[in-house]
Amino acid sequence: MRKEWMQSSDIMQARAGWSLTSGAVVRNPDILDFPALLDRIEAEMSKAAPEVQWTMNNTLANIGINHPEYRERALRIGEKLGIYKDYPVSKGCTSPFAPIWINEMVRRQK
């Protein structure tokens, strides 16, 4: 259902599909094709509805944070798309801009 929902034209259904995918990046990565996910995020995230874009961005960040072999690509995609680059962030909080988010979480893991 996750894959089907990700293809849905219904915003909330698509959002649910991407949310499940973001969780699988951390909890069940063996079911995912990371290169294909990154291709899709790169091609579709900038045009996605804001609700879907947010969960796609979570997926991108989770890939970069939790899978070092895909980190550089996730960072490049985040920089290229620039989504949430200018998002206002309270002092002490981490930006949802994927490159900042990924680098900060990786730094905290060390």
Short mmCIF file of C-alpha atoms in Angstrom, two decimals:
data_model
loop_
_atom_site.label_atom_id
_atom_site.label_comp_id
_atom_site.label_asym_id
_atom_site.label_seq_id
_atom_site.Cartn_x
_atom_site.Cartn_y
_atom_site.Cartn_z
CA MET A 1 0.00 0.00 0.00
CA ARG A 2 2.90 2.35 0.76
CA LYS A 3 4.05 2.32 -2.87
CA GLU A 4 0.52 2.75 -4.18
CA TRP A 5 -0.13 5.67 -1.84
CA MET A 6 3.07 7.40 -2.91
CA GLN A 7 1.63 7.51 -6.45
CA SER A 8 -1.76 8.84 -5.38
CA SER A 9 -3.11 12.17 -6.58
CA ASP A 10 -4.81 12.50 -3.18
CA ILE A 11 -2.47 14.74 -1.16
CA MET A 12 -3.07 13.10 2.19
CA GLN A 13 -2.72 9.61 0.76
CA ALA A 14 0.53 10.56 -0.97
CA ARG A 15 1.72 12.15 2.26
CA ALA A 16 0.95 8.94 4.16
CA GLY A 17 2.88 6.90 1.60
CA TRP A 18 5.94 9.14 1.92
CA SER A 19 5.64 9.14 5.70
CA LEU A 20 5.69 5.33 5.75
CA THR A 21 8.67 5.40 3.40
CA SER A 22 10.52 7.84 5.64
CA GLY A 23 9.98 5.50 8.57
CA ALA A 24 11.15 2.51 6.53
CA VAL A 25 14.41 4.33 5.76
CA VAL A 26 15.23 4.00 9.45
CA ARG A 27 13.37 0.87 10.54
CA ASN A 28 13.21 -1.38 7.49
CA PRO A 29 15.70 -0.19 4.84
CA ASP A 30 15.97 -3.60 3.15
CA ILE A 31 12.59 -3.09 1.48
CA LEU A 32 13.69 0.15 -0.21
CA ASP A 33 15.53 0.99 -3.42
CA PHE A 34 17.50 4.05 -2.31
CA PRO A 35 18.83 5.10 -5.73
CA ALA A 36 15.28 5.01 -7.14
CA LEU A 37 13.91 6.94 -4.13
CA LEU A 38 16.58 9.60 -4.51
CA ASP A 39 15.86 9.84 -8.25
CA ARG A 40 12.19 10.34 -7.52
CA ILE A 41 12.78 12.91 -4.79
CA GLU A 42 15.11 14.85 -7.06
CA ALA A 43 12.61 14.82 -9.92
CA GLU A 44 9.36 15.39 -8.01
CA MET A 45 9.88 17.14 -4.68
CA SER A 46 10.04 20.69 -6.00
CA LYS A 47 6.66 20.24 -7.74
CA ALA A 48 4.91 18.34 -4.94
CA ALA A 49 2.10 19.77 -2.81
CA PRO A 50 3.47 21.32 0.39
CA GLU A 51 2.12 18.49 2.55
CA VAL A 52 3.76 15.88 0.36
CA GLN A 53 6.93 17.94 -0.05
CA TRP A 54 7.42 17.97 3.73
CA THR A 55 7.35 14.17 3.98
CA MET A 56 9.52 13.76 0.91
CA ASN A 57 12.02 16.08 2.58
CA ASN A 58 11.88 13.91 5.72
CA THR A 59 12.67 10.89 3.56
CA LEU A 60 15.60 12.70 1.94
CA ALA A 61 16.98 13.74 5.32
CA ASN A 62 16.55 10.27 6.82
CA ILE A 63 18.43 8.73 3.91
CA GLY A 64 21.30 11.20 4.34
CA ILE A 65 21.40 10.82 8.12
CA ASN A 66 21.13 7.04 8.36
CA HIS A 67 22.82 5.74 5.21
CA PRO A 68 26.35 7.12 4.76
CA GLU A 69 26.70 5.54 1.32
CA TYR A 70 23.94 7.85 0.05
CA ARG A 71 24.76 10.90 2.17
CA GLU A 72 26.64 12.90 -0.46
CA ARG A 73 23.88 12.39 -3.00
CA ALA A 74 21.21 13.40 -0.48
CA LEU A 75 23.21 16.54 0.34
CA ARG A 76 23.58 17.39 -3.37
CA ILE A 77 19.86 16.93 -3.99
CA GLY A 78 19.01 19.13 -1.01
CA GLU A 79 21.37 21.86 -2.20
CA LYS A 80 20.12 21.63 -5.77
CA LEU A 81 16.44 21.86 -4.83
CA GLY A 82 16.92 24.42 -2.05
CA ILE A 83 13.62 23.48 -0.42
CA TYR A 84 13.29 24.97 3.09
CA LYS A 85 16.57 26.82 2.67
CA ASP A 86 15.01 30.02 4.00
CA TYR A 87 12.65 28.36 6.47
CA PRO A 88 12.49 30.37 9.71
CA VAL A 89 13.95 28.44 12.62
CA SER A 90 13.90 29.33 16.31
CA LYS A 91 17.21 29.61 18.10
CA GLY A 92 18.44 26.19 19.14
CA CYS A 93 16.32 24.33 16.58
CA THR A 94 17.59 22.51 13.51
CA SER A 95 16.54 23.73 10.08
CA PRO A 96 14.40 21.46 7.89
CA PHE A 97 16.71 22.37 4.98
CA ALA A 98 18.04 18.88 4.23
CA PRO A 99 21.78 19.69 4.02
CA ILE A 100 21.73 21.52 7.38
CA TRP A 101 19.54 18.85 8.96
CA ILE A 102 21.65 15.94 7.69
CA ASN A 103 24.96 17.49 8.71
CA GLU A 104 23.69 18.42 12.17
CA MET A 105 22.26 14.98 12.92
CA VAL A 106 25.41 13.24 11.68
CA ARG A 107 27.51 15.57 13.84
CA ARG A 108 25.38 14.70 16.88
CA GLN A 109 25.83 10.98 16.22
CA LYS A 110 29.61 11.27 16.47
#
